[in-house]
Short mmCIF file of C-alpha atoms and ligand atoms in Angstrom, two decimals:
data_model
loop_
_atom_site.label_atom_id
_atom_site.label_comp_id
_atom_site.label_asym_id
_atom_site.label_seq_id
_atom_site.Cartn_x
_atom_site.Cartn_y
_atom_site.Cartn_z
CA UNK W 129 18.97 -21.95 -10.96
CA UNK W 130 18.33 -18.52 -11.07
CA UNK W 131 21.01 -16.39 -8.79
CA UNK W 132 19.12 -13.15 -8.32
CA UNK W 133 15.53 -15.06 -7.48
CA UNK W 134 17.72 -17.17 -4.51
CA UNK W 135 19.23 -13.51 -3.33
CA UNK W 136 15.96 -12.11 -3.54
CA UNK W 137 14.38 -14.55 -1.46
CA UNK W 138 17.00 -14.93 1.45
CA UNK W 139 16.53 -11.07 1.85
CA UNK W 140 13.02 -11.04 1.93
CA UNK W 141 13.07 -13.50 4.96
CA UNK W 142 16.09 -11.12 6.36
CA UNK W 143 13.74 -8.25 5.43
CA UNK W 144 10.17 -9.92 7.17
CA UNK W 145 12.29 -11.49 10.56
CA UNK W 146 13.97 -8.02 10.97
CA UNK W 147 9.78 -6.45 10.81
CA UNK W 148 9.45 -9.30 13.54
CA UNK W 149 12.22 -8.41 15.60
CA UNK W 150 11.16 -4.45 15.46
CA UNK W 151 7.54 -4.53 15.40
CA UNK W 152 6.49 -8.21 17.28
CA UNK W 153 5.86 -11.72 16.18
CA UNK W 154 1.92 -12.41 15.46
CA UNK W 155 1.65 -15.99 14.21
CA UNK W 156 -1.16 -16.46 11.45
CA UNK W 157 -1.14 -12.54 10.85
CA UNK W 158 0.01 -10.82 7.72
CA UNK W 159 4.05 -9.67 8.80
CA UNK W 160 2.86 -5.90 7.88
CA UNK W 161 -0.97 -4.46 7.54
CA UNK W 162 -2.34 -7.48 10.14
CA UNK W 163 -5.77 -5.54 10.99
CA UNK W 164 -7.70 -5.31 7.92
CA UNK W 165 -10.65 -6.27 5.92
CA UNK W 166 -11.49 -7.45 2.26
CA UNK W 167 -14.51 -6.02 0.45
CA UNK W 168 -16.52 -6.80 -2.34
CA UNK W 169 -16.49 -3.94 -5.15
CA UNK W 170 -17.39 -3.56 -8.76
CA UNK W 171 -14.57 -1.80 -10.73
CA UNK W 172 -15.93 0.49 -14.05
CA UNK W 173 -13.51 1.54 -16.32
CA UNK W 174 -14.36 5.02 -18.18
CA UNK W 175 -12.43 4.14 -21.69
CA UNK W 176 -9.90 7.03 -20.65
CA UNK W 177 -7.14 4.39 -20.22
CA UNK W 178 -7.53 3.23 -23.72
CA UNK W 179 -4.95 5.17 -25.62
CA UNK W 180 -2.56 4.55 -22.50
CA UNK W 181 -2.30 1.08 -22.44
CA UNK W 182 -4.12 -2.25 -23.50
CA UNK W 183 -4.50 -3.69 -20.30
CA UNK W 184 -7.92 -5.43 -20.13
CA UNK W 185 -9.21 -4.41 -17.02
CA UNK W 186 -8.56 -0.52 -17.81
CA UNK W 187 -10.98 -0.96 -21.44
CA UNK W 188 -14.92 -0.51 -21.22
CA UNK W 189 -15.65 -3.92 -19.38
CA UNK W 190 -17.14 -3.61 -15.74
CA UNK W 191 -14.97 -6.05 -13.81
CA UNK W 192 -15.17 -7.39 -10.46
CA UNK W 193 -12.40 -6.38 -7.67
CA UNK W 194 -11.87 -7.13 -3.86
CA UNK W 195 -10.50 -4.48 -2.12
CA UNK W 196 -8.42 -4.87 1.48
CA UNK W 197 -8.30 -1.93 4.06
CA UNK W 198 -6.04 -2.18 6.15
CA UNK W 199 -3.91 -0.34 9.37
CA UNK W 200 -0.23 -0.45 8.73
CA UNK W 201 0.63 -2.00 11.77
CA UNK W 202 1.55 -5.65 12.60
CA UNK W 203 -0.75 -5.91 15.89
CA UNK W 204 -3.79 -7.23 14.46
CA UNK W 205 -5.36 -5.71 17.83
CA UNK W 206 -3.86 -2.17 17.60
CA UNK W 207 -6.64 0.26 18.21
CA UNK W 208 -6.99 1.99 14.69
CA UNK W 209 -6.12 5.44 15.94
CA UNK W 210 -2.44 4.44 17.27
CA UNK W 211 -1.72 2.99 13.80
CA UNK W 212 -1.52 6.02 11.54
CA UNK W 213 -0.96 5.09 7.62
CA UNK W 214 -3.84 3.40 5.91
CA UNK W 215 -3.86 0.70 3.37
CA UNK W 216 -6.12 0.30 0.39
CA UNK W 217 -5.06 -2.87 -1.69
CA UNK W 218 -7.39 -3.63 -4.54
CA UNK W 219 -7.19 -6.38 -6.70
CA UNK W 220 -8.88 -6.71 -10.18
CA UNK W 221 -10.36 -9.84 -11.78
CA UNK W 222 -9.65 -9.62 -15.63
CA UNK W 223 -11.99 -10.30 -18.17
CA UNK W 224 -9.99 -14.13 -18.81
CA UNK W 225 -10.01 -14.79 -15.47
CA UNK W 226 -6.50 -13.60 -14.40
CA UNK W 227 -5.96 -10.96 -11.67
CA UNK W 228 -3.99 -8.03 -10.97
CA UNK W 229 -3.07 -6.12 -7.98
CA UNK W 230 -2.75 -2.26 -6.74
CA UNK W 231 -1.58 -2.09 -3.70
CA UNK W 232 -1.87 1.60 -2.24
CA UNK W 233 -1.45 3.45 1.29
CA UNK W 234 -2.06 6.98 2.59
CA UNK W 235 1.45 7.94 2.33
CA UNK W 236 2.92 9.63 -0.90
CA UNK W 237 6.39 8.41 -0.78
CA UNK W 238 7.91 5.85 1.34
CA UNK W 239 11.26 5.81 3.84
CA UNK W 240 14.06 3.37 1.77
CA UNK W 241 15.25 3.33 -1.80
CA UNK W 242 16.16 -0.34 -1.46
CA UNK W 243 15.12 -3.43 0.06
CA UNK W 244 18.73 -3.63 1.98
CA UNK W 245 18.29 -0.01 3.41
CA UNK W 246 14.90 -0.98 4.67
CA UNK W 247 16.57 -3.78 6.81
CA UNK W 248 18.98 -1.50 7.78
CA UNK W 249 16.61 1.55 9.08
CA UNK W 250 14.23 -1.58 11.17
CA UNK W 251 17.69 -2.48 12.72
CA UNK W 252 18.49 1.16 13.36
CA UNK W 253 15.12 1.32 14.95
CA UNK W 254 15.75 -1.80 16.93
CA UNK W 255 19.42 -0.31 18.28
CA UNK W 256 17.36 2.91 19.07
CA UNK W 257 14.24 1.51 21.12
CA UNK W 258 15.62 1.68 24.61
CA UNK W 259 13.60 2.05 27.82
CA UNK W 260 11.29 5.31 27.93
CA UNK W 261 12.44 5.90 23.65
CA UNK W 262 9.53 7.37 21.69
CA UNK W 263 8.85 6.90 18.60
CA UNK W 264 9.87 10.30 17.48
CA UNK W 265 13.33 9.76 19.12
CA UNK W 266 13.30 6.49 17.49
CA UNK W 267 12.65 8.59 13.49
CA UNK W 268 15.23 11.15 14.48
CA UNK W 269 18.26 8.33 15.47
CA UNK W 270 16.94 7.26 11.56
CA UNK W 271 17.27 10.22 10.04
CA UNK W 272 20.46 11.26 11.25
CA UNK W 273 21.64 8.20 9.56
CA UNK W 274 19.78 7.64 6.36
CA UNK W 275 19.16 11.04 4.77
CA UNK W 276 16.72 8.59 2.12
CA UNK W 277 14.23 8.14 4.66
CA UNK W 278 13.79 12.09 6.00
CA UNK W 279 10.95 13.15 3.67
CA UNK W 280 9.25 9.73 3.99
CA UNK W 281 9.17 9.36 7.98
CA UNK W 282 8.49 13.36 7.37
CA UNK W 283 5.26 12.22 5.85
CA UNK W 284 4.47 9.75 8.63
CA UNK W 285 4.55 12.63 11.00
CA UNK W 286 2.01 14.23 9.07
CA UNK W 287 -0.84 11.69 9.03
CA UNK W 288 -3.98 12.98 10.50
CA UNK W 289 -6.47 9.87 11.64
CA UNK W 290 -8.96 9.51 8.92
CA UNK W 291 -12.84 9.94 9.49
CA UNK W 292 -13.30 6.62 7.75
CA UNK W 293 -11.47 4.35 5.17
CA UNK W 294 -13.60 6.02 2.53
CA UNK W 295 -12.54 9.64 3.08
CA UNK W 296 -8.78 8.99 2.45
CA UNK W 297 -6.52 9.51 -0.25
CA UNK W 298 -4.08 6.21 -1.33
CA UNK W 299 -0.97 6.51 -3.56
CA UNK W 300 0.93 3.81 -4.93
CA UNK W 301 3.91 5.27 -4.65
CA UNK W 302 5.82 3.19 -7.25
CA UNK W 303 5.80 3.95 -10.73
CA UNK W 304 4.78 1.64 -13.33
CA UNK W 305 4.39 1.44 -17.48
CA UNK W 306 1.98 1.74 -19.91
CA UNK W 307 2.20 0.33 -23.13
CA UNK W 308 -0.54 1.10 -25.61
CA UNK W 309 -1.89 -0.46 -29.08
CA UNK W 310 0.59 1.52 -31.18
CA UNK W 311 3.74 -0.18 -28.69
CA UNK W 312 4.12 3.31 -27.20
CA UNK W 313 5.39 3.57 -23.39
CA UNK W 314 4.64 5.76 -20.26
CA UNK W 315 5.75 6.13 -16.78
CA UNK W 316 2.62 6.71 -14.66
CA UNK W 317 1.38 6.24 -11.10
CA UNK W 318 -1.89 5.89 -9.58
CA UNK W 319 -4.05 7.28 -6.49
CA UNK W 320 -7.39 5.99 -5.57
CA UNK W 321 -9.47 9.35 -4.27
CA UNK W 322 -12.05 8.70 -2.44
CA UNK W 323 -15.60 10.38 -3.74
CA UNK W 324 -17.12 11.27 -0.18
CA UNK W 325 -13.81 13.52 0.22
CA UNK W 326 -11.33 14.07 2.31
CA UNK W 327 -12.13 14.02 5.98
CA UNK W 328 -9.74 13.53 8.64
CA UNK W 329 -10.50 13.80 12.97
CA UNK W 330 -9.63 16.47 15.36
CA UNK W 331 -7.47 15.78 18.19
CA UNK W 332 -10.38 15.73 20.61
CA UNK W 333 -12.52 13.59 18.61
CA UNK W 334 -9.98 10.70 18.56
CA UNK W 335 -9.86 10.48 22.14
CA UNK W 336 -13.63 8.83 22.19
CA UNK W 337 -13.12 6.80 18.91
CA UNK W 338 -13.41 2.86 19.31
CA UNK W 339 -10.43 0.44 19.09
CA UNK W 340 -12.02 -0.54 16.23
CA UNK W 341 -13.95 2.51 14.54
CA UNK W 342 -12.74 2.47 11.22
CA UNK W 343 -14.25 -0.67 10.04
CA UNK W 344 -17.31 -0.23 12.50
CA UNK W 345 -17.61 2.92 10.23
CA UNK W 346 -17.50 1.36 6.98
CA UNK W 347 -19.94 -0.93 8.23
CA UNK W 348 -22.44 1.09 8.91
CA UNK W 349 -21.46 3.28 5.63
CA UNK W 350 -21.98 0.34 3.58
CA UNK W 351 -25.60 -0.25 5.01
CA UNK W 352 -26.77 2.86 3.44
CA UNK W 353 -25.05 2.57 -0.08
CA UNK W 354 -21.80 1.41 -1.72
CA UNK W 355 -18.92 3.21 -0.98
CA UNK W 356 -16.88 5.06 -4.08
CA UNK W 357 -13.94 5.81 -5.25
CA UNK W 358 -11.77 7.15 -8.75
CA UNK W 359 -8.84 5.17 -10.20
CA UNK W 360 -6.84 8.25 -10.76
CA UNK W 361 -3.68 8.16 -13.27
CA UNK W 362 -0.79 10.24 -13.05
CA UNK W 363 1.27 11.07 -15.93
CA UNK W 364 5.10 10.89 -15.87
CA UNK W 365 7.33 12.95 -18.07
CA UNK W 366 10.98 12.74 -18.66
CA UNK W 367 13.23 12.55 -16.21
CA UNK W 368 10.34 11.62 -13.55
CA UNK W 369 11.89 9.17 -11.03
CA UNK W 370 11.00 5.70 -12.26
CA UNK W 371 13.29 3.93 -9.52
CA UNK W 372 12.87 6.13 -6.17
CA UNK W 373 9.92 5.63 -4.06
CA UNK W 374 11.10 8.25 -1.70
CA UNK W 375 11.32 10.64 -4.19
CA UNK W 376 7.39 12.29 -5.44
CA UNK W 377 6.51 13.67 -8.93
CA UNK W 378 6.34 17.54 -9.25
CA UNK W 379 2.42 17.93 -8.25
CA UNK W 380 1.90 19.44 -11.52
CA UNK W 381 1.82 16.19 -13.23
CA UNK W 382 -1.29 15.43 -15.64
CA UNK W 383 -4.14 13.47 -13.89
CA UNK W 384 -6.71 11.24 -15.83
CA UNK W 385 -9.57 9.75 -13.97
CA UNK W 386 -9.51 6.31 -15.39
CA UNK W 387 -11.94 4.39 -13.68
CA UNK W 388 -14.83 4.21 -10.33
CA UNK W 389 -14.78 1.74 -8.19
CA UNK W 390 -17.77 1.01 -5.93
CA UNK W 391 -17.19 -1.08 -2.76
CA UNK W 392 -20.40 -2.70 -2.03
CA UNK W 393 -19.96 -4.93 1.13
CA UNK W 394 -17.62 -7.57 3.17
CA UNK W 395 -16.14 -10.85 1.19
CA UNK W 396 -16.18 -14.11 1.92
CA UNK W 397 -13.44 -15.61 4.43
CA UNK W 398 -11.15 -16.92 1.63
CA UNK W 399 -10.85 -13.73 0.28
CA UNK W 400 -9.45 -12.69 3.63
CA UNK W 401 -6.05 -14.39 3.29
CA UNK W 402 -5.72 -13.51 -0.38
CA UNK W 403 -2.00 -12.04 -0.96
CA UNK W 404 -2.33 -8.42 -3.03
CA UNK W 405 0.90 -8.45 -4.95
CA UNK W 406 1.84 -5.27 -6.70
CA UNK W 407 3.91 -6.87 -9.13
CA UNK W 408 1.32 -9.06 -10.64
CA UNK W 409 0.28 -6.96 -13.59
CA UNK W 410 -1.62 -8.31 -16.74
CA UNK W 411 0.22 -7.32 -20.54
CA UNK W 412 -0.06 -3.31 -21.17
CA UNK W 413 0.99 -2.71 -17.90
CA UNK W 414 4.72 -3.36 -16.38
CA UNK W 415 6.73 -3.07 -13.19
CA UNK W 416 9.07 0.02 -13.30
CA UNK W 417 12.95 -0.32 -12.41
CA UNK W 418 11.72 0.82 -8.62
CA UNK W 419 13.98 -2.30 -6.19
CA UNK W 420 11.65 -2.08 -3.65
CA UNK W 421 8.19 -2.63 -6.00
CA UNK W 422 10.25 -5.42 -7.47
CA UNK W 423 11.48 -7.39 -4.00
CA UNK W 424 7.66 -6.85 -2.56
CA UNK W 425 6.81 -9.89 -4.28
CA UNK W 426 8.88 -12.13 -2.47
CA UNK W 427 8.49 -10.30 0.56
CA UNK W 428 4.99 -10.73 0.59
CA UNK W 429 5.13 -14.69 -0.69
CA UNK W 430 7.52 -15.43 2.75
CA UNK W 431 4.99 -13.08 5.34
CA UNK W 432 1.90 -15.75 3.06
CA UNK W 433 4.18 -18.69 3.78
CA UNK W 434 4.87 -17.71 7.23
CA UNK W 435 0.78 -16.20 8.00
CA UNK W 436 -0.94 -19.55 6.34
CA UNK W 437 0.97 -21.84 8.23
CA UNK W 438 0.32 -20.44 11.30
CA UNK W 439 3.57 -19.35 12.38
C1 HEM R 752 11.18 -3.43 1.58
C2 HEM R 752 9.36 -2.64 1.17
C3 HEM R 752 8.89 -3.15 1.80
C4 HEM R 752 8.26 -4.51 2.77
C5 HEM R 752 9.30 -4.93 2.82
C6 HEM R 752 6.75 -4.70 2.49
C7 HEM R 752 6.48 -6.07 3.24
C8 HEM R 752 4.79 -6.03 4.02
C9 HEM R 752 4.51 -7.68 3.89
C10 HEM R 752 5.30 -8.40 4.68
C11 HEM R 752 3.21 -7.31 4.26
C12 HEM R 752 2.29 -8.65 4.62
C13 HEM R 752 1.54 -8.75 3.27
C14 HEM R 752 0.68 -10.44 3.23
O1 HEM R 752 1.02 -11.55 3.78
O2 HEM R 752 -0.04 -10.80 2.49
C15 HEM R 752 2.73 -5.90 3.50
C16 HEM R 752 1.16 -5.61 3.01
C17 HEM R 752 1.79 -4.27 2.77
N1 HEM R 752 2.22 -3.48 2.22
FE1 HEM R 752 4.20 -3.89 2.49
N2 HEM R 752 6.01 -3.62 2.29
C18 HEM R 752 6.81 -2.71 1.89
C19 HEM R 752 6.94 -1.74 0.75
C20 HEM R 752 5.23 -1.58 0.61
C21 HEM R 752 5.45 0.00 0.08
C22 HEM R 752 5.97 0.91 -0.65
C23 HEM R 752 3.57 0.20 0.23
C24 HEM R 752 3.24 1.02 -0.16
C25 HEM R 752 2.56 1.41 -1.28
C26 HEM R 752 3.03 -1.05 1.30
C27 HEM R 752 1.72 -1.30 1.56
C28 HEM R 752 1.62 -2.07 1.99
C29 HEM R 752 0.25 -2.43 2.25
C30 HEM R 752 -1.39 -1.79 2.11
C31 HEM R 752 0.04 -4.02 2.67
C32 HEM R 752 -1.42 -4.85 3.11
C33 HEM R 752 -1.74 -5.25 1.91
C34 HEM R 752 -2.70 -6.58 1.56
O3 HEM R 752 -3.98 -5.55 2.32
O4 HEM R 752 -3.16 -7.68 1.67
N3 HEM R 752 4.28 -1.51 1.64
N4 HEM R 752 3.77 -5.41 3.10
#
């Protein structure tokens, strides 16, 4: 038996237990990003990624895709305005019938460098969840104890409620490696950029939004036509960290638009239950050494195993 695998899945159980202890347990739902809807989409690559990677879905052939927009909370009934970070998970269907996923969020960085520090940070939040404690109090306690969490939690505080799921910028946070036909390898990150532009709500507009305003708005928007995103690749340079999700790359890195994602309508019931696993990548793409990225495989499998048995 592979010991690393065993250790990783035990740690995944511990991580999912910690999430439940801090944020509540909602049987049958994803243990994070519980409230969300999966939509049908089509991805049209523009050929610009061809010199960088042999990945089949990034060449010249249009492929089917699914997109799940979500609130980050573990609570499936939370009003949209109370869950600041939003997720956009994309599953591309490869020309050979396989799939690959890209899971992005409205934060540019994460608050933990390793799975163990993720668990320790959640425990610190739990220890500081005394009566009357605000989110700001809990964040302060974590930031004092774990300096690696400061930039990530600061980024959470800066988030504004979006006008629409279609008007957010979504980041992969993690780096991946692209390999081209000549065997050249290059570190990259992804972003999903809304073609509708970036639009947020002012404080006075937040109060009169319905609890599910984001889903309602997207359905209304889709009734008028597809919702579009550009898939952008950011090219890393020598020395840019590929193993640390708490650290952003410099802003001036070269960016290449590699394709266009067109979301058309709600996907079927079965698709709503799929796992979007960011470590499932095709030939021409590799996961970086980032321990959080690699850990997400087991954490998501643990969540799927619990939710699919109605735990
Ligand atoms: C230790 C690190 C992490 C843990 C333990 C964790 C845990 C989870 C779990 C348990 C789920 C539910 C999976 C399912 O049932 O299908 C989930 C979903 C999700 N996570 Fe994470 N996560 C981590 C890091 C991240 C990071 C760094 C991002 C940022 C890109 C992220 C973004 C998301 C999104 C967008 C979803 C929703 C996916 C969907 O729509 O199905 N997570 N996470």
